[in-house]
Amino acid sequence: MRVMVVLSESGGAYQEFGSALQSKVSTQHSLHVVPVGDSVQHADLVIAVGMKAANAFASSAVPVLNVFVPRAGFETLQRAPSHVYSVIYMDQPMGRQLALISAVLPEVTDIGVLYSARSAELESLGKLSSARRFTLHEQLVDQKHPLAKALSDLLVESEVLFVLPDPAVYSSDTIRNILLETYRKKVPMIGLSPSYVRAGALCAVYSTPQQIAQQAAEAIGQFADSGKLSASEYPREFEVLVNTQVARSLGLVIKDAEQLREEIRRKQ
Amino acid sequence: MRKHGIERQALAVALIPILILGLLLESYFIYTRISDLDRAMFDRAKLIVRQLASSSEYAVFSGNRSLLQQQVDLAFAQPDVSSVIVLDASGNYLAGSGNSRDADGLSPIAGSSLQTLPMREDSRVLTVYQPIVATQIELDEPGTTSPRSMSKPLGAVVIVISKTRLNSEKLQMLVLNLLLTLLILGLAIVVAMRVSRRITMPILGMRTAVRSIGEGRLDTRIGATQVQELDELAQGINEMAMQLQQQHETLHQRIAEATLELREKKEEAEKANYDKTRFLAAASHDLRQPMHALGLFMGELHNRIDTPEQRKIVEKVEESVEAMSGLLDSLLDISKLDAGVVVPQEQEVAIDDLLRRLAEDYASIAAKKSITLRVHAMDVFVMSDPVLLERILINLLSNAIRYVHHNGTVMLACRKRGDRLRIEVRDNGPGIPLEEQQNIFREFVQLANTARDRSKGLGLGLAIVDRLAKLLKHPLDLRSAPQQGSTFAIEVPRVPDVQDLLAADSLVQPAAFNKPDEFSGLQVLVVDDDALVRNGTGGLIASWGCQVELAASLAEVRQRCADNCFDLVICDYRLPDGTGLELADFVHTHCIGKPAFILISGDTSPEVLQQVVAKGHHLLHKPVRPAKLRSMMSFVLKNSTRQ
């Protein structure tokens, strides 16, 4: 079987994923890694890596497995009705996120989120949190509610700030001042990725390119066997990253990342 | 171009480079210092504004005004900060310190740039604008395609820095630099003057010394200097001066020696001249005196002799005396002429009288040799010394008579030549060879007298003629050839208005020797201290029929003859108690009707002659021959009667 791996960008996590995939896919399949925009030869399956590639193959006749795409972003793409596709989302499932919060901060009940527009994640988070006895505080950020004001108000009632993927709220410009504000209010932030943790978030769950590649390789194997793509899903395997320095600054005692991961697996 | 002294030039050479260098360095230093200060101020302003922008980021983000004000106050506490203003993204005032008016007009600029920039700068203040930009933190979230570096500034910080301190610092630095420059310049001047004086002072000293040497102070020396070359120069000048001094001294010594030598020579010459003069004086006085007396006695004797035999003897003696007198005259004449003591007394001379008198005087001598003596006189006056001119003609005439053969002819003639009269003495004698014509005018040269026959004279005649002609400036001319006779000629200036004198001249007839009654009854006073001469003169004059009084001295005349009146006084110039001139004065004052006066002197000095002439008297030199005395007597008597 002929598989084309189309990278949105060469280098970084995408490249790492491409390399990992090549080592994990059975040698009976020919695998070609190309950057997006290159002429695509005939292939039985396309692995679209990232939003750009996903966008480029949104109406492809060839079945497409999308990886490294956020669920909210992917759902906005225009697709042809006949388009055959499957997705391994980049986002972690909300259940796993809530499991992380209860594992890291067992006493916390009030979770604050900022959003610029309502989304599926926010909906599922609302359902899940009430099911698990969490109180979710939602705060809209728009012209009437500037970020500083919204954040300041939100942090009064929240014990933890949970980050939803929303570029209008969380960006390179705003992240420092949001973090500064949370520190001042002694409210920890739960990030989306290792970069949030490095910037000053308390912790985050994430999947490595290798873990995604493993899942993708399995999907390729299944497609080769059955000729059908499996349903879209969240990453199965994950890692936990904790910023111990932030934890110390906030006066929190936190279990190590491996323990936390096991606990999350159990609670999920 | 103006000329400057060495001191000023040396100073200029030393100072101008220092001045240029100093000014260049100073201006460079001041320029860099001022730009450093400006840059430092701007840097500091940037630092403050950036620090504030960075530190106020969170406060601006969170709208925490109290926190912002604290940070603003911190920035404002920095020195020189005049005011600090923080604006939000839309340019609204958030916080500030200091002069709030500085915020006016800033809002339009706010938000336009992310760069630090100086907004306004004048001499008073510097305004710096710095936007507050959120710190970027990379969120390499795949799928979160956040636009990077498109971030809007959160707000802006404007800081106004007062330049008061900077300006005062600049001024202080300028003043300090100026003072420093002046100090360095002053020091340079002092050092340059000190150093240049070490060169210029010796040079000026040398100038003074050289000038002093030039003015003749050769003992001037230059002291040692501190410069080697100048020392050498000074040494050179000193050596030059020393050599000059030595040469000067040598020259002086030589001049002194030469002067001494010259003085000695001059003294010798003067002594010789003096000796000669003394000899002349002695000779004239001592020889003439007896000769004079002898002549006079002979005159008297001649008158008293009766017998023809005695007369013959007396005549022989007279001839001898005459010859001796003539020889002495010639010798003394030539001496006098050589000594230059004869001064011609030019006056009008009647040439007619002179020539006739000469012819008469020599008629007898010519007759003896059977020589025909002819005279072609002209009625003409000439300007000459009568005595000296007569002397020339006498010599020429006697020479001609002496050398002409028996039965020869001698002619005394004259002819007009322009304003001159040419007087010729011609003979048809043996003639003079051309080669001898110059020699004959030398002393003691006699042609055809190798035996030195005394009767043929001494050979002084033509020598005297030559000297006299030169003295009188009468050109002398000789035309002669062997066997063709000789013609001696002399040219004398003629007096042009001769016609007016003709009438008077007819009265003046030369005293004739053969007119014994001419002086009869004449009152004559003879004064001479020499008894021989006195008696001789007296006897001679008495024999001519005169009434003679004798006196020996001035005192005797005053005593004895004061009341008497005389027609003529014959007086010796030198008297024991005065001179003949004093006597003349005395006689003239005491006698009525002014007697004629003849002075006789043995003294040939020109002073005496001058004095006598000045008084208007006539002088005869001893020895005086009777004929001469007689003709002089008749001359002065005629003059006095004419007056």
mmCIF file of N, CA and C in Angstrom, chain A residues 14 51 68 70 90 147-148 151 165 167 170-181 184 192-193 195-196 198-199, chain B residues 54 57-59 61-64 67 134-152 154:
data_model
loop_
_atom_site.group_PDB
_atom_site.id
_atom_site.type_symbol
_atom_site.label_atom_id
_atom_site.label_comp_id
_atom_site.label_asym_id
_atom_site.label_seq_id
_atom_site.Cartn_x
_atom_site.Cartn_y
_atom_site.Cartn_z
ATOM 1 N N TYR A 14 6.050 17.988 13.632
ATOM 2 C CA TYR A 14 5.550 17.321 12.428
ATOM 3 C C TYR A 14 6.598 16.391 11.869
ATOM 4 N N MET A 51 -2.924 21.491 10.395
ATOM 5 C CA MET A 51 -4.118 22.118 9.851
ATOM 6 C C MET A 51 -3.966 22.445 8.363
ATOM 7 N N PHE A 68 -2.638 15.825 14.366
ATOM 8 C CA PHE A 68 -2.142 17.143 14.817
ATOM 9 C C PHE A 68 -3.107 18.274 14.429
ATOM 10 N N PRO A 70 -6.529 20.431 16.041
ATOM 11 C CA PRO A 70 -7.435 20.606 17.164
ATOM 12 C C PRO A 70 -8.866 20.329 16.681
ATOM 13 N N MET A 90 -5.591 16.502 18.241
ATOM 14 C CA MET A 90 -4.426 16.939 19.007
ATOM 15 C C MET A 90 -4.828 17.169 20.467
ATOM 16 N N LEU A 147 -9.764 41.540 28.466
ATOM 17 C CA LEU A 147 -9.106 40.362 29.048
ATOM 18 C C LEU A 147 -8.745 40.573 30.502
ATOM 19 N N ALA A 148 -8.086 41.760 30.789
ATOM 20 C CA ALA A 148 -7.602 41.997 32.147
ATOM 21 C C ALA A 148 -8.783 41.986 33.134
ATOM 22 N N LEU A 151 -10.376 38.423 33.357
ATOM 23 C CA LEU A 151 -9.502 37.514 34.118
ATOM 24 C C LEU A 151 -9.581 37.854 35.596
ATOM 25 N N PRO A 165 -8.311 25.765 24.355
ATOM 26 C CA PRO A 165 -7.626 26.283 23.171
ATOM 27 C C PRO A 165 -8.459 27.399 22.516
ATOM 28 N N PRO A 167 -7.214 31.000 20.558
ATOM 29 C CA PRO A 167 -6.124 31.962 20.236
ATOM 30 C C PRO A 167 -6.507 33.406 20.524
ATOM 31 N N TYR A 170 -5.664 33.287 24.523
ATOM 32 C CA TYR A 170 -4.299 32.893 24.894
ATOM 33 C C TYR A 170 -3.378 33.057 23.686
ATOM 34 N N SER A 171 -2.461 33.992 23.810
ATOM 35 C CA SER A 171 -1.484 34.189 22.735
ATOM 36 C C SER A 171 -0.127 34.525 23.358
ATOM 37 N N SER A 172 0.864 34.615 22.538
ATOM 38 C CA SER A 172 2.213 34.967 23.018
ATOM 39 C C SER A 172 2.194 36.309 23.748
ATOM 40 N N ASP A 173 1.349 37.223 23.270
ATOM 41 C CA ASP A 173 1.278 38.549 23.876
ATOM 42 C C ASP A 173 0.658 38.513 25.265
ATOM 43 N N THR A 174 -0.390 37.719 25.377
ATOM 44 C CA THR A 174 -1.192 37.812 26.599
ATOM 45 C C THR A 174 -0.739 36.851 27.672
ATOM 46 N N ILE A 175 -0.068 35.766 27.291
ATOM 47 C CA ILE A 175 0.172 34.678 28.241
ATOM 48 C C ILE A 175 0.953 35.156 29.470
ATOM 49 N N ARG A 176 1.928 36.065 29.264
ATOM 50 C CA ARG A 176 2.761 36.489 30.393
ATOM 51 C C ARG A 176 1.909 37.233 31.419
ATOM 52 N N ASN A 177 1.123 38.170 30.923
ATOM 53 C CA ASN A 177 0.334 38.959 31.864
ATOM 54 C C ASN A 177 -0.778 38.135 32.517
ATOM 55 N N ILE A 178 -1.324 37.143 31.744
ATOM 56 C CA ILE A 178 -2.333 36.237 32.351
ATOM 57 C C ILE A 178 -1.695 35.446 33.479
ATOM 58 N N LEU A 179 -0.482 34.921 33.186
ATOM 59 C CA LEU A 179 0.243 34.159 34.210
ATOM 60 C C LEU A 179 0.532 35.034 35.419
ATOM 61 N N LEU A 180 1.032 36.316 35.136
ATOM 62 C CA LEU A 180 1.351 37.225 36.237
ATOM 63 C C LEU A 180 0.109 37.463 37.123
ATOM 64 N N GLU A 181 -1.015 37.650 36.447
ATOM 65 C CA GLU A 181 -2.261 37.904 37.176
ATOM 66 C C GLU A 181 -2.635 36.687 38.047
ATOM 67 N N ARG A 184 -0.448 36.503 41.080
ATOM 68 C CA ARG A 184 -0.816 37.492 42.081
ATOM 69 C C ARG A 184 -2.065 37.033 42.864
ATOM 70 N N LEU A 192 -2.097 23.707 28.181
ATOM 71 C CA LEU A 192 -2.499 22.828 27.090
ATOM 72 C C LEU A 192 -1.357 21.981 26.575
ATOM 73 N N SER A 193 -0.138 22.481 26.796
ATOM 74 C CA SER A 193 1.004 21.803 26.170
ATOM 75 C C SER A 193 2.255 22.075 27.010
ATOM 76 N N SER A 195 4.697 23.853 26.296
ATOM 77 C CA SER A 195 5.132 25.257 26.226
ATOM 78 C C SER A 195 4.401 26.090 27.284
ATOM 79 N N TYR A 196 3.168 25.791 27.588
ATOM 80 C CA TYR A 196 2.451 26.499 28.663
ATOM 81 C C TYR A 196 3.132 26.244 30.000
ATOM 82 N N ARG A 198 6.241 25.450 30.431
ATOM 83 C CA ARG A 198 7.521 26.159 30.443
ATOM 84 C C ARG A 198 7.286 27.645 30.691
ATOM 85 N N ALA A 199 6.172 28.197 30.153
ATOM 86 C CA ALA A 199 5.901 29.625 30.336
ATOM 87 C C ALA A 199 5.475 29.928 31.775
ATOM 88 N N SER B 54 9.086 48.527 30.635
ATOM 89 C CA SER B 54 9.095 47.095 30.913
ATOM 90 C C SER B 54 8.449 46.790 32.256
ATOM 91 N N GLU B 57 4.600 47.193 32.444
ATOM 92 C CA GLU B 57 3.797 46.400 31.506
ATOM 93 C C GLU B 57 2.597 45.754 32.200
ATOM 94 N N TYR B 58 2.908 45.106 33.300
ATOM 95 C CA TYR B 58 1.834 44.389 34.001
ATOM 96 C C TYR B 58 0.820 45.357 34.578
ATOM 97 N N ALA B 59 1.376 46.493 35.152
ATOM 98 C CA ALA B 59 0.479 47.468 35.766
ATOM 99 C C ALA B 59 -0.464 48.067 34.723
ATOM 100 N N PHE B 61 -1.282 46.541 31.865
ATOM 101 C CA PHE B 61 -2.140 45.437 31.425
ATOM 102 C C PHE B 61 -3.317 45.274 32.386
ATOM 103 N N SER B 62 -2.942 45.296 33.697
ATOM 104 C CA SER B 62 -3.977 45.014 34.678
ATOM 105 C C SER B 62 -4.717 46.275 35.087
ATOM 106 N N GLY B 63 -4.279 47.438 34.573
ATOM 107 C CA GLY B 63 -4.942 48.700 34.921
ATOM 108 C C GLY B 63 -4.751 49.066 36.372
ATOM 109 N N ASN B 64 -3.643 48.595 36.938
ATOM 110 C CA ASN B 64 -3.375 48.865 38.351
ATOM 111 C C ASN B 64 -2.687 50.229 38.458
ATOM 112 N N LEU B 67 -0.091 50.797 41.410
ATOM 113 C CA LEU B 67 1.206 50.161 41.106
ATOM 114 C C LEU B 67 1.955 50.985 40.061
ATOM 115 N N ALA B 134 3.974 44.172 25.234
ATOM 116 C CA ALA B 134 3.878 42.976 26.082
ATOM 117 C C ALA B 134 5.042 42.044 25.782
ATOM 118 N N THR B 135 5.540 41.431 26.831
ATOM 119 C CA THR B 135 6.649 40.499 26.669
ATOM 120 C C THR B 135 6.145 39.257 25.946
ATOM 121 N N GLN B 136 6.912 38.873 24.944
ATOM 122 C CA GLN B 136 6.485 37.744 24.120
ATOM 123 C C GLN B 136 6.912 36.440 24.755
ATOM 124 N N ILE B 137 5.951 35.478 24.863
ATOM 125 C CA ILE B 137 6.315 34.133 25.295
ATOM 126 C C ILE B 137 5.840 33.167 24.215
ATOM 127 N N GLU B 138 6.796 32.383 23.745
ATOM 128 C CA GLU B 138 6.497 31.486 22.619
ATOM 129 C C GLU B 138 5.512 30.390 23.060
ATOM 130 N N LEU B 139 4.413 30.255 22.355
ATOM 131 C CA LEU B 139 3.484 29.146 22.617
ATOM 132 C C LEU B 139 3.383 28.346 21.336
ATOM 133 N N ASP B 140 4.325 27.432 21.142
ATOM 134 C CA ASP B 140 4.367 26.726 19.864
ATOM 135 C C ASP B 140 3.304 25.616 19.839
ATOM 136 N N GLU B 141 2.089 26.099 20.062
ATOM 137 C CA GLU B 141 0.969 25.148 20.088
ATOM 138 C C GLU B 141 0.579 24.824 18.654
ATOM 139 N N PRO B 142 0.689 23.590 18.236
ATOM 140 C CA PRO B 142 0.295 23.302 16.867
ATOM 141 C C PRO B 142 -1.187 23.620 16.697
ATOM 142 N N GLY B 143 -1.485 24.243 15.631
ATOM 143 C CA GLY B 143 -2.884 24.566 15.361
ATOM 144 C C GLY B 143 -3.290 25.921 15.884
ATOM 145 N N THR B 144 -2.635 26.382 16.988
ATOM 146 C CA THR B 144 -2.961 27.722 17.471
ATOM 147 C C THR B 144 -2.148 28.707 16.658
ATOM 148 N N THR B 145 -2.695 29.106 15.578
ATOM 149 C CA THR B 145 -1.952 29.955 14.656
ATOM 150 C C THR B 145 -2.072 31.417 15.070
ATOM 151 N N SER B 146 -1.426 31.722 16.201
ATOM 152 C CA SER B 146 -1.473 33.104 16.691
ATOM 153 C C SER B 146 -0.525 33.973 15.862
ATOM 154 N N PRO B 147 -1.020 35.070 15.367
ATOM 155 C CA PRO B 147 -0.130 35.938 14.581
ATOM 156 C C PRO B 147 0.963 36.527 15.470
ATOM 157 N N ARG B 148 2.205 36.344 15.049
ATOM 158 C CA ARG B 148 3.322 36.778 15.890
ATOM 159 C C ARG B 148 3.796 38.178 15.491
ATOM 160 N N SER B 149 4.362 38.860 16.435
ATOM 161 C CA SER B 149 4.953 40.196 16.278
ATOM 162 C C SER B 149 3.965 41.190 15.659
ATOM 163 N N MET B 150 2.730 40.882 15.764
ATOM 164 C CA MET B 150 1.715 41.834 15.326
ATOM 165 C C MET B 150 1.133 42.529 16.539
ATOM 166 N N SER B 151 1.782 42.292 17.658
ATOM 167 C CA SER B 151 1.233 42.753 18.924
ATOM 168 C C SER B 151 1.111 44.270 18.957
ATOM 169 N N LYS B 152 0.068 44.741 19.472
ATOM 170 C CA LYS B 152 -0.149 46.165 19.662
ATOM 171 C C LYS B 152 0.482 46.576 20.978
ATOM 172 N N LEU B 154 0.753 48.095 24.574
ATOM 173 C CA LEU B 154 -0.235 48.226 25.648
ATOM 174 C C LEU B 154 -0.452 49.690 25.977
#
